[in-house]
mmCIF file of C-alpha atoms and ligand atoms in Angstrom:
data_model
loop_
_atom_site.group_PDB
_atom_site.id
_atom_site.type_symbol
_atom_site.label_atom_id
_atom_site.label_comp_id
_atom_site.label_asym_id
_atom_site.label_seq_id
_atom_site.Cartn_x
_atom_site.Cartn_y
_atom_site.Cartn_z
ATOM 1 C CA MET W 115 95.658 69.567 104.320
ATOM 2 C CA LEU W 116 95.803 69.343 100.534
ATOM 3 C CA ARG W 117 97.367 66.164 99.189
ATOM 4 C CA PHE W 118 97.302 63.931 96.150
ATOM 5 C CA LEU W 119 98.451 60.549 94.972
ATOM 6 C CA ASP W 120 98.559 59.231 91.446
ATOM 7 C CA ALA W 121 98.942 55.830 89.838
ATOM 8 C CA GLY W 122 99.284 54.376 86.369
ATOM 9 C CA GLU W 123 101.838 53.127 83.864
ATOM 10 C CA SER W 124 102.643 54.634 80.479
ATOM 11 C CA HIS W 125 100.994 51.816 78.482
ATOM 12 C CA GLY W 126 98.593 50.606 81.188
ATOM 13 C CA LYS W 127 94.836 51.102 81.012
ATOM 14 C CA CYS W 128 94.783 54.598 82.493
ATOM 15 C CA LEU W 129 96.272 57.165 84.849
ATOM 16 C CA LEU W 130 94.533 57.734 88.161
ATOM 17 C CA GLY W 131 94.646 60.585 90.647
ATOM 18 C CA ILE W 132 93.065 61.312 94.014
ATOM 19 C CA ILE W 133 93.071 64.817 95.478
ATOM 20 C CA GLU W 134 92.013 65.341 99.043
ATOM 21 C CA GLY W 135 91.586 68.607 100.923
ATOM 22 C CA LEU W 136 89.927 70.853 98.347
ATOM 23 C CA PRO W 137 87.378 73.218 99.898
ATOM 24 C CA THR W 138 83.688 72.864 99.060
ATOM 25 C CA GLY W 139 82.112 75.144 96.475
ATOM 26 C CA LEU W 140 84.965 75.284 93.963
ATOM 27 C CA SER W 141 83.628 75.206 90.381
ATOM 28 C CA LEU W 142 85.500 72.770 88.167
ATOM 29 C CA ASN W 143 85.077 72.106 84.512
ATOM 30 C CA GLU W 144 86.585 69.066 82.780
ATOM 31 C CA GLU W 145 86.939 71.050 79.542
ATOM 32 C CA ASN W 146 89.244 73.606 81.212
ATOM 33 C CA ILE W 147 91.441 70.789 82.466
ATOM 34 C CA ASN W 148 91.382 69.188 78.999
ATOM 35 C CA LEU W 149 92.703 72.407 77.451
ATOM 36 C CA ASN W 150 95.793 72.112 79.643
ATOM 37 C CA LEU W 151 96.114 68.408 78.846
ATOM 38 C CA LYS W 152 96.066 69.327 75.151
ATOM 39 C CA ARG W 153 98.736 72.013 75.682
ATOM 40 C CA ARG W 154 100.922 69.445 77.476
ATOM 41 C CA GLN W 155 100.615 67.058 74.540
ATOM 42 C CA GLY W 156 101.666 69.783 72.142
ATOM 43 C CA GLY W 157 104.883 71.623 71.445
ATOM 44 C CA TYR W 158 107.151 71.180 68.433
ATOM 45 C CA GLY W 159 109.407 68.150 68.799
ATOM 46 C CA ARG W 160 106.933 65.634 70.192
ATOM 47 C CA GLY W 161 107.008 62.050 68.890
ATOM 48 C CA GLU W 162 104.591 59.462 67.478
ATOM 49 C CA ARG W 163 102.952 58.639 70.819
ATOM 50 C CA MET W 164 101.237 62.017 70.929
ATOM 51 C CA LYS W 165 99.466 61.152 67.660
ATOM 52 C CA ILE W 166 97.863 58.201 69.457
ATOM 53 C CA GLU W 167 96.793 59.892 72.699
ATOM 54 C CA GLN W 168 94.099 62.554 73.046
ATOM 55 C CA ASP W 169 94.172 63.109 76.770
ATOM 56 C CA ARG W 170 90.880 63.836 78.481
ATOM 57 C CA VAL W 171 90.194 63.779 82.192
ATOM 58 C CA GLU W 172 87.145 62.201 83.773
ATOM 59 C CA ILE W 173 86.238 63.416 87.256
ATOM 60 C CA LEU W 174 84.828 60.311 88.943
ATOM 61 C CA SER W 175 84.015 61.577 92.428
ATOM 62 C CA GLY W 176 83.913 64.594 94.707
ATOM 63 C CA LEU W 177 81.936 66.833 92.356
ATOM 64 C CA VAL W 178 78.191 67.601 92.361
ATOM 65 C CA GLU W 179 76.677 69.942 89.775
ATOM 66 C CA GLY W 180 80.161 71.079 88.803
ATOM 67 C CA LYS W 181 81.211 72.052 92.344
ATOM 68 C CA THR W 182 83.458 70.322 94.866
ATOM 69 C CA ILE W 183 81.727 68.811 97.910
ATOM 70 C CA GLY W 184 84.821 68.319 100.089
ATOM 71 C CA SER W 185 85.147 64.571 99.514
ATOM 72 C CA PRO W 186 88.184 63.247 97.627
ATOM 73 C CA LEU W 187 88.253 64.085 93.947
ATOM 74 C CA GLY W 188 88.895 60.983 91.827
ATOM 75 C CA LEU W 189 90.414 61.553 88.382
ATOM 76 C CA MET W 190 91.079 59.283 85.412
ATOM 77 C CA ILE W 191 92.867 59.780 82.072
ATOM 78 C CA LYS W 192 92.701 56.832 79.673
ATOM 79 C CA ASN W 193 95.804 55.647 77.780
ATOM 80 C CA LYS W 194 94.633 55.045 74.219
ATOM 81 C CA ASP W 195 97.873 53.200 73.419
ATOM 82 C CA TRP W 196 96.870 50.498 75.911
ATOM 83 C CA GLU W 197 94.509 48.986 73.346
ATOM 84 C CA ASN W 198 97.346 48.693 70.792
ATOM 85 C CA TRP W 199 99.445 46.872 73.344
ATOM 86 C CA GLN W 200 96.840 44.155 73.850
ATOM 87 C CA GLU W 201 97.478 42.727 70.382
ATOM 88 C CA LYS W 202 101.273 42.548 70.498
ATOM 89 C CA GLU W 203 103.952 40.455 72.193
ATOM 90 C CA TYR W 204 106.605 42.466 73.954
ATOM 91 C CA PRO W 205 109.949 40.745 74.572
ATOM 92 C CA PRO W 206 111.913 41.949 77.616
ATOM 93 C CA LEU W 207 114.107 45.047 77.199
ATOM 94 C CA THR W 208 117.385 44.328 78.927
ATOM 95 C CA ILE W 209 119.644 47.164 77.745
ATOM 96 C CA PRO W 210 119.286 50.348 79.852
ATOM 97 C CA ARG W 211 119.411 53.814 78.249
ATOM 98 C CA PRO W 212 122.080 56.089 79.778
ATOM 99 C CA GLY W 213 120.326 59.038 81.420
ATOM 100 C CA HIS W 214 117.013 57.205 81.921
ATOM 101 C CA ALA W 215 115.672 55.569 85.103
ATOM 102 C CA ASP W 216 116.230 52.159 83.383
ATOM 103 C CA PHE W 217 119.640 51.301 84.888
ATOM 104 C CA ALA W 218 119.292 52.426 88.507
ATOM 105 C CA GLY W 219 115.606 51.433 88.634
ATOM 106 C CA ALA W 220 116.230 47.878 87.377
ATOM 107 C CA ILE W 221 119.065 47.300 89.861
ATOM 108 C CA LYS W 222 117.129 48.849 92.745
ATOM 109 C CA TYR W 223 113.944 46.830 92.183
ATOM 110 C CA GLY W 224 115.618 43.605 91.032
ATOM 111 C CA PHE W 225 114.478 43.479 87.371
ATOM 112 C CA LYS W 226 116.369 42.448 84.233
ATOM 113 C CA ASP W 227 113.531 43.761 82.054
ATOM 114 C CA VAL W 228 113.714 47.568 82.137
ATOM 115 C CA ARG W 229 110.122 47.750 80.843
ATOM 116 C CA LYS W 230 109.036 47.261 84.450
ATOM 117 C CA VAL W 231 110.918 50.467 85.298
ATOM 118 C CA LEU W 232 110.219 52.669 82.303
ATOM 119 C CA GLU W 233 106.473 52.124 82.441
ATOM 120 C CA ARG W 234 106.132 54.042 85.695
ATOM 121 C CA ALA W 235 109.224 56.254 85.342
ATOM 122 C CA SER W 236 107.767 57.538 82.046
ATOM 123 C CA ALA W 237 106.858 61.193 81.711
ATOM 124 C CA ARG W 238 103.377 59.948 80.833
ATOM 125 C CA GLN W 239 102.719 60.457 84.561
ATOM 126 C CA THR W 240 102.884 64.217 83.997
ATOM 127 C CA ALA W 241 99.482 64.092 82.264
ATOM 128 C CA MET W 242 97.855 63.425 85.641
ATOM 129 C CA ARG W 243 100.026 66.027 87.359
ATOM 130 C CA THR W 244 98.860 68.537 84.766
ATOM 131 C CA ALA W 245 95.212 67.689 85.498
ATOM 132 C CA VAL W 246 95.793 67.966 89.245
ATOM 133 C CA GLY W 247 97.684 71.255 88.868
ATOM 134 C CA SER W 248 95.014 72.624 86.584
ATOM 135 C CA ILE W 249 92.428 72.039 89.335
ATOM 136 C CA THR W 250 94.548 73.964 91.843
ATOM 137 C CA SER W 251 94.994 76.753 89.250
ATOM 138 C CA SER W 252 91.207 77.144 89.323
ATOM 139 C CA LEU W 253 91.377 77.572 93.092
ATOM 140 C CA LEU W 254 94.157 80.172 92.835
ATOM 141 C CA GLU W 255 92.272 82.080 90.121
ATOM 142 C CA GLU W 256 89.471 82.658 92.664
ATOM 143 C CA PHE W 257 92.054 84.841 94.445
ATOM 144 C CA ASN W 258 93.457 86.455 91.276
ATOM 145 C CA ILE W 259 96.657 84.445 91.417
ATOM 146 C CA ASP W 260 97.705 83.662 87.839
ATOM 147 C CA ILE W 261 100.444 81.363 86.661
ATOM 148 C CA TYR W 262 102.334 81.787 83.388
ATOM 149 C CA SER W 263 104.894 79.480 81.884
ATOM 150 C CA TYR W 264 106.904 79.817 78.708
ATOM 151 C CA VAL W 265 110.024 78.529 77.003
ATOM 152 C CA LEU W 266 113.199 80.609 77.321
ATOM 153 C CA ARG W 267 115.702 78.378 75.577
ATOM 154 C CA ILE W 268 115.850 75.243 73.433
ATOM 155 C CA GLY W 269 119.323 73.877 72.820
ATOM 156 C CA GLN W 270 121.424 76.980 72.113
ATOM 157 C CA VAL W 271 118.530 79.194 70.932
ATOM 158 C CA LYS W 272 117.611 81.794 73.552
ATOM 159 C CA ALA W 273 114.431 83.906 73.691
ATOM 160 C CA LYS W 274 113.881 87.276 75.333
ATOM 161 C CA ARG W 275 112.241 87.224 78.772
ATOM 162 C CA ILE W 276 108.628 88.394 78.940
ATOM 163 C CA VAL W 277 108.405 91.552 81.066
ATOM 164 C CA SER W 278 104.687 92.017 81.523
ATOM 165 C CA PHE W 279 102.159 89.269 82.111
ATOM 166 C CA ASN W 280 98.457 89.347 81.258
ATOM 167 C CA ARG W 281 95.725 87.292 79.554
ATOM 168 C CA GLU W 282 96.866 88.273 76.032
ATOM 169 C CA VAL W 283 100.405 87.106 76.784
ATOM 170 C CA LYS W 284 98.991 83.732 77.835
ATOM 171 C CA GLU W 285 97.243 83.418 74.485
ATOM 172 C CA GLU W 286 100.393 84.465 72.601
ATOM 173 C CA ILE W 287 102.426 81.806 74.426
ATOM 174 C CA ASN W 288 99.926 79.118 73.425
ATOM 175 C CA LYS W 289 99.974 80.182 69.773
ATOM 176 C CA SER W 290 103.721 79.558 69.455
ATOM 177 C CA PRO W 291 104.711 75.995 68.414
ATOM 178 C CA VAL W 292 107.334 76.065 71.173
ATOM 179 C CA TYR W 293 105.367 78.142 73.743
ATOM 180 C CA CYS W 294 107.679 81.137 73.335
ATOM 181 C CA ILE W 295 106.435 84.598 72.335
ATOM 182 C CA ASP W 296 109.747 85.791 70.905
ATOM 183 C CA GLY W 297 108.901 85.140 67.228
ATOM 184 C CA ILE W 298 112.464 85.019 65.902
ATOM 185 C CA ALA W 299 113.629 82.735 68.702
ATOM 186 C CA SER W 300 110.559 80.542 68.122
ATOM 187 C CA ILE W 301 111.574 79.955 64.494
ATOM 188 C CA GLY W 302 115.167 79.278 65.552
ATOM 189 C CA MET W 303 114.024 76.779 68.173
ATOM 190 C CA CYS W 304 111.927 74.831 65.625
ATOM 191 C CA ARG W 305 114.917 74.729 63.248
ATOM 192 C CA GLU W 306 117.161 73.511 66.068
ATOM 193 C CA ILE W 307 114.656 70.711 66.795
ATOM 194 C CA ASP W 308 114.552 69.754 63.076
ATOM 195 C CA ARG W 309 118.356 69.593 62.990
ATOM 196 C CA ALA W 310 118.423 67.386 66.098
ATOM 197 C CA ARG W 311 115.797 65.084 64.547
ATOM 198 C CA GLU W 312 117.848 64.766 61.321
ATOM 199 C CA LYS W 313 120.886 63.763 63.366
ATOM 200 C CA GLY W 314 118.942 61.264 65.507
ATOM 201 C CA ASP W 315 119.590 63.418 68.562
ATOM 202 C CA THR W 316 117.526 65.136 71.272
ATOM 203 C CA LEU W 317 117.451 68.613 72.852
ATOM 204 C CA GLY W 318 116.883 70.155 76.260
ATOM 205 C CA GLY W 319 116.276 73.732 77.318
ATOM 206 C CA VAL W 320 114.889 76.120 79.893
ATOM 207 C CA PHE W 321 111.397 77.320 80.792
ATOM 208 C CA GLU W 322 110.280 80.014 83.193
ATOM 209 C CA VAL W 323 107.252 79.997 85.491
ATOM 210 C CA VAL W 324 105.899 83.339 86.721
ATOM 211 C CA ILE W 325 103.253 83.484 89.444
ATOM 212 C CA ALA W 326 101.489 86.838 89.645
ATOM 213 C CA GLY W 327 99.075 88.238 92.219
ATOM 214 C CA VAL W 328 100.646 86.432 95.169
ATOM 215 C CA PRO W 329 100.002 87.934 98.620
ATOM 216 C CA ILE W 330 102.841 88.614 101.056
ATOM 217 C CA GLY W 331 103.289 85.850 103.631
ATOM 218 C CA LEU W 332 103.006 82.394 102.013
ATOM 219 C CA GLY W 333 105.611 79.883 103.196
ATOM 220 C CA SER W 334 107.840 80.348 106.233
ATOM 221 C CA TYR W 335 111.435 80.526 107.452
ATOM 222 C CA VAL W 336 110.695 78.841 110.793
ATOM 223 C CA GLN W 337 111.376 75.299 109.589
ATOM 224 C CA TRP W 338 113.438 74.092 106.607
ATOM 225 C CA ASP W 339 110.603 72.219 104.968
ATOM 226 C CA ARG W 340 108.219 75.166 105.134
ATOM 227 C CA ARG W 341 110.360 77.425 102.934
ATOM 228 C CA LEU W 342 108.333 78.060 99.782
ATOM 229 C CA ASP W 343 111.379 78.405 97.504
ATOM 230 C CA ALA W 344 112.531 74.936 98.604
ATOM 231 C CA ARG W 345 109.073 73.512 97.975
ATOM 232 C CA LEU W 346 108.748 75.055 94.515
ATOM 233 C CA ALA W 347 112.259 73.882 93.618
ATOM 234 C CA SER W 348 111.364 70.365 94.716
ATOM 235 C CA ALA W 349 108.138 70.401 92.681
ATOM 236 C CA LEU W 350 109.953 71.522 89.533
ATOM 237 C CA MET W 351 112.850 69.114 90.059
ATOM 238 C CA SER W 352 110.351 66.256 90.208
ATOM 239 C CA ILE W 353 109.436 66.792 86.541
ATOM 240 C CA PRO W 354 111.184 64.049 84.528
ATOM 241 C CA GLY W 355 114.254 65.527 82.819
ATOM 242 C CA ALA W 356 114.651 68.541 85.159
ATOM 243 C CA LYS W 357 118.263 68.866 86.287
ATOM 244 C CA ALA W 358 118.366 72.366 87.833
ATOM 245 C CA VAL W 359 116.027 75.039 89.170
ATOM 246 C CA GLU W 360 116.737 78.735 89.663
ATOM 247 C CA ILE W 361 114.673 81.187 91.747
ATOM 248 C CA GLY W 362 114.801 84.784 90.508
ATOM 249 C CA LYS W 363 118.330 85.695 89.464
ATOM 250 C CA GLY W 364 119.792 83.078 91.784
ATOM 251 C CA ILE W 365 122.701 82.045 89.543
ATOM 252 C CA GLU W 366 123.732 85.614 88.726
ATOM 253 C CA ALA W 367 123.393 86.576 92.416
ATOM 254 C CA SER W 368 126.037 84.038 93.368
ATOM 255 C CA GLU W 369 128.591 86.030 91.317
ATOM 256 C CA LYS W 370 127.586 89.539 92.468
ATOM 257 C CA LYS W 371 128.076 91.794 95.483
ATOM 258 C CA GLY W 372 125.189 92.136 97.953
ATOM 259 C CA SER W 373 124.857 95.841 97.222
ATOM 260 C CA THR W 374 124.035 95.111 93.567
ATOM 261 C CA ILE W 375 121.644 92.186 93.818
ATOM 262 C CA HIS W 376 119.102 92.793 96.599
ATOM 263 C CA ASP W 377 115.772 94.472 95.882
ATOM 264 C CA GLU W 378 115.426 97.732 97.807
ATOM 265 C CA ILE W 379 112.116 98.338 99.591
ATOM 266 C CA PHE W 380 109.798 101.303 98.897
ATOM 267 C CA ALA W 381 106.360 102.306 100.156
ATOM 268 C CA GLN W 382 103.721 104.173 98.255
ATOM 269 C CA GLU W 383 100.769 105.918 99.839
ATOM 270 C CA GLU W 384 97.556 104.893 98.163
ATOM 271 C CA SER W 385 94.679 107.324 97.665
ATOM 272 C CA GLU W 386 92.798 105.757 100.567
ATOM 273 C CA LYS W 387 93.777 107.215 103.953
ATOM 274 C CA ASP W 388 96.267 105.220 106.079
ATOM 275 C CA SER W 389 96.820 102.741 103.281
ATOM 276 C CA PHE W 390 100.274 101.830 102.025
ATOM 277 C CA ARG W 391 101.596 99.623 99.285
ATOM 278 C CA TYR W 392 105.089 98.233 99.615
ATOM 279 C CA TYR W 393 106.903 97.651 96.386
ATOM 280 C CA ARG W 394 110.282 96.984 94.782
ATOM 281 C CA LYS W 395 111.804 98.502 91.681
ATOM 282 C CA THR W 396 113.577 95.221 90.929
ATOM 283 C CA ASN W 397 112.665 91.578 91.542
ATOM 284 C CA ARG W 398 115.963 89.722 91.514
ATOM 285 C CA ALA W 399 114.872 87.629 94.508
ATOM 286 C CA GLY W 400 112.086 86.161 92.365
ATOM 287 C CA GLY W 401 109.337 87.078 94.830
ATOM 288 C CA ILE W 402 110.605 85.033 97.780
ATOM 289 C CA GLU W 403 112.773 86.184 100.714
ATOM 290 C CA GLY W 404 113.454 83.968 103.742
ATOM 291 C CA GLY W 405 111.276 81.258 102.215
ATOM 292 C CA ILE W 406 108.255 83.637 102.284
ATOM 293 C CA THR W 407 106.481 85.414 99.442
ATOM 294 C CA ASN W 408 107.210 89.157 99.504
ATOM 295 C CA GLY W 409 104.339 90.269 97.262
ATOM 296 C CA GLU W 410 106.346 90.476 94.034
ATOM 297 C CA ASP W 411 105.843 87.981 91.194
ATOM 298 C CA ILE W 412 107.403 84.595 91.874
ATOM 299 C CA VAL W 413 109.895 83.776 89.112
ATOM 300 C CA VAL W 414 111.327 80.268 88.766
ATOM 301 C CA LYS W 415 113.284 78.655 85.938
ATOM 302 C CA ALA W 416 113.685 74.938 85.303
ATOM 303 C CA TYR W 417 116.524 73.455 83.233
ATOM 304 C CA ILE W 418 115.539 70.354 81.287
ATOM 305 C CA LYS W 419 118.098 67.875 79.943
ATOM 306 C CA PRO W 420 117.800 66.358 76.449
ATOM 307 C CA ILE W 421 115.696 63.190 76.720
ATOM 308 C CA PRO W 422 117.751 59.996 76.924
ATOM 309 C CA THR W 423 115.940 57.927 74.270
ATOM 310 C CA LEU W 424 118.174 58.418 71.220
ATOM 311 C CA ILE W 425 117.682 57.272 67.623
ATOM 312 C CA ASN W 426 121.474 56.875 67.546
ATOM 313 C CA PRO W 427 121.805 55.231 70.956
ATOM 314 C CA LEU W 428 124.731 55.550 73.375
ATOM 315 C CA ARG W 429 126.830 52.659 74.626
ATOM 316 C CA SER W 430 125.383 50.466 77.356
ATOM 317 C CA ILE W 431 125.506 46.929 78.776
ATOM 318 C CA ASP W 432 122.972 44.129 78.284
ATOM 319 C CA PHE W 433 121.798 43.009 81.750
ATOM 320 C CA THR W 434 121.432 39.385 80.537
ATOM 321 C CA THR W 435 124.756 38.882 78.688
ATOM 322 C CA LYS W 436 126.763 41.580 80.595
ATOM 323 C CA LYS W 437 128.230 42.415 77.152
ATOM 324 C CA ARG W 438 128.839 45.854 75.697
ATOM 325 C CA THR W 439 126.193 46.991 73.210
ATOM 326 C CA LYS W 440 124.059 49.987 72.171
ATOM 327 C CA ALA W 441 121.086 51.193 74.248
ATOM 328 C CA ILE W 442 117.519 50.319 73.225
ATOM 329 C CA TYR W 443 115.481 52.537 70.912
ATOM 330 C CA GLN W 444 111.783 52.132 70.121
ATOM 331 C CA ARG W 445 110.336 55.582 69.487
ATOM 332 C CA SER W 446 110.766 58.934 71.201
ATOM 333 C CA ASP W 447 110.212 62.652 71.360
ATOM 334 C CA ILE W 448 113.018 64.948 70.148
ATOM 335 C CA CYS W 449 112.368 67.800 72.561
ATOM 336 C CA VAL W 450 109.912 67.997 75.462
ATOM 337 C CA VAL W 451 110.772 71.464 76.828
ATOM 338 C CA PRO W 452 107.471 73.084 75.652
ATOM 339 C CA ALA W 453 105.466 70.210 77.182
ATOM 340 C CA ALA W 454 107.542 70.393 80.377
ATOM 341 C CA SER W 455 106.715 74.107 80.649
ATOM 342 C CA VAL W 456 103.007 73.223 80.862
ATOM 343 C CA VAL W 457 103.785 70.637 83.536
ATOM 344 C CA GLY W 458 105.902 73.271 85.338
ATOM 345 C CA GLU W 459 102.915 75.589 85.484
ATOM 346 C CA ALA W 460 100.814 72.761 86.932
ATOM 347 C CA VAL W 461 103.246 71.640 89.618
ATOM 348 C CA ALA W 462 103.828 75.257 90.663
ATOM 349 C CA ALA W 463 100.043 75.724 90.925
ATOM 350 C CA TRP W 464 99.864 72.711 93.192
ATOM 351 C CA GLU W 465 102.601 73.995 95.554
ATOM 352 C CA MET W 466 101.085 77.480 95.620
ATOM 353 C CA ALA W 467 97.644 76.104 96.465
ATOM 354 C CA VAL W 468 99.088 74.023 99.311
ATOM 355 C CA ALA W 469 100.844 77.129 100.702
ATOM 356 C CA PHE W 470 97.744 79.279 100.172
ATOM 357 C CA LEU W 471 95.464 76.859 102.032
ATOM 358 C CA GLU W 472 97.983 76.559 104.870
ATOM 359 C CA LYS W 473 97.592 80.280 105.481
ATOM 360 C CA PHE W 474 93.929 80.885 104.676
ATOM 361 C CA SER W 475 92.524 77.420 105.367
ATOM 362 C CA GLY W 476 88.795 76.809 105.479
ATOM 363 C CA ASP W 477 86.386 74.011 104.639
ATOM 364 C CA SER W 478 84.504 76.032 102.052
ATOM 365 C CA LEU W 479 85.615 78.479 99.394
ATOM 366 C CA LEU W 480 83.468 81.113 101.116
ATOM 367 C CA GLU W 481 85.305 80.656 104.394
ATOM 368 C CA ILE W 482 88.694 80.913 102.671
ATOM 369 C CA LYS W 483 87.579 84.063 100.836
ATOM 370 C CA GLU W 484 86.564 85.645 104.130
ATOM 371 C CA ASN W 485 89.919 84.746 105.722
ATOM 372 C CA TYR W 486 91.732 86.192 102.710
ATOM 373 C CA ARG W 487 89.689 89.414 102.725
ATOM 374 C CA ASN W 488 90.411 89.968 106.421
ATOM 375 C CA TYR W 489 94.115 89.393 105.872
ATOM 376 C CA ARG W 490 94.249 91.866 103.002
ATOM 377 C CA LYS W 491 92.444 94.469 105.095
ATOM 378 C CA ARG W 492 94.968 93.948 107.894
ATOM 379 C CA LEU W 493 97.894 94.208 105.445
ATOM 380 C CA GLN W 494 96.756 97.667 104.363
ATOM 381 C CA LYS W 495 97.281 98.878 107.916
ATOM 382 C CA ILE W 496 100.779 97.456 108.409
HETATM 383 C C1 LIG P 793 108.422 58.613 77.401
HETATM 384 C C2 LIG P 793 108.459 58.005 76.142
HETATM 385 C C3 LIG P 793 107.432 58.281 75.105
HETATM 386 C C4 LIG P 793 106.801 59.639 75.378
HETATM 387 C C5 LIG P 793 106.277 59.577 76.802
HETATM 388 C C6 LIG P 793 107.411 59.598 77.760
HETATM 389 O O1 LIG P 793 106.367 57.338 75.119
HETATM 390 P P1 LIG P 793 106.371 56.012 74.228
HETATM 391 O O2 LIG P 793 107.453 55.161 74.807
HETATM 392 O O3 LIG P 793 105.018 55.395 74.390
HETATM 393 O O4 LIG P 793 106.651 56.439 72.823
HETATM 394 O O5 LIG P 793 105.826 59.947 74.422
HETATM 395 O O6 LIG P 793 105.444 60.671 77.069
HETATM 396 C C7 LIG P 793 104.114 60.469 77.084
HETATM 397 C C8 LIG P 793 103.525 59.337 76.792
HETATM 398 C C9 LIG P 793 103.358 61.681 77.485
HETATM 399 O O7 LIG P 793 102.124 61.594 77.571
HETATM 400 O O8 LIG P 793 104.021 62.702 77.745
HETATM 401 C C10 LIG P 793 109.418 58.288 78.434
HETATM 402 O O9 LIG P 793 110.206 57.358 78.246
HETATM 403 O O10 LIG P 793 109.460 58.964 79.493
#
């Protein structure tokens, strides 16, 4: 069983993670993980905090000569801002920001100082999730499963969907300041972020995650919590700021007739004797039917709300005086949709790796590869 836990506050000493259940023999490289950490810190619209941090992971256990040995993998990312906080006095923050965890978190846990809530509720936690997801991406890559993520909309500015995914596309996405390969939309998105900044406002948007190279048969319909679409939706909804998730053309499907939305099934004889390949001409289901992968690309969108820390704050109540006032403001990002898209890729990688190991489980990478090879051979005969 693959599982992980993480710990750490936004301005504490560091973020910690423990992953258990990785097979032995998986090559891991801190620098590959750091590239994803850097991508997560980027994206047009980030605030002052990202000028302080330069996230780097340290793998503290579970790795010998660059390969996993089956024991838990211990991870650490230092918070550089922690040092700055040692020199200052921080009075309590008692005015919750509408839309943030401040209000409900303070009441739930019995605090008047919302600092005790925001420190852990902070999206800073997604740095560790990105590191963890990046490790599971390495596992999936061993089986030619590739995950792409890119921005489709910021505020009102929409980009064209990408129709074909490959290594070059990945590089193109990373070159864009908003992780969007539609050049005109990219410019429009940056302008929209500038306008929001000038007005002291924030912006949300949409990103899409595409998982390619997925075999048929991950996930299951036999129990509600084994459905892979439900698990991916849950993973994406757990990203701070996510308010909706869509699988394939889920929203459009709800308005259409069945005859126009389902993906008809075709079979193609391969050159090899007795070997078939099933395929679809459309992928409106987003690669999952009955909670199980159907061999097409998995396509998931996440809808991110504008962040709640506003330069021109909304009305709120002071927990100490119970009087009407304006919400707190210290510093903030303007738009985190590009960063969230990197986190989306990571959390999807995690869920896919869990589902993959459920089906092809083994204690070593070699054993899993053998199980996978046998399955693929069997599939060719079905
Ligand atoms: C966040 C507030 C900001 C963001 C932070 C999430 O931090 P600060 O209060 O220190 O300016 O920069 O995101 C990160 C630190 C990060 O690494 O993504 C919040 O309130 O959620």
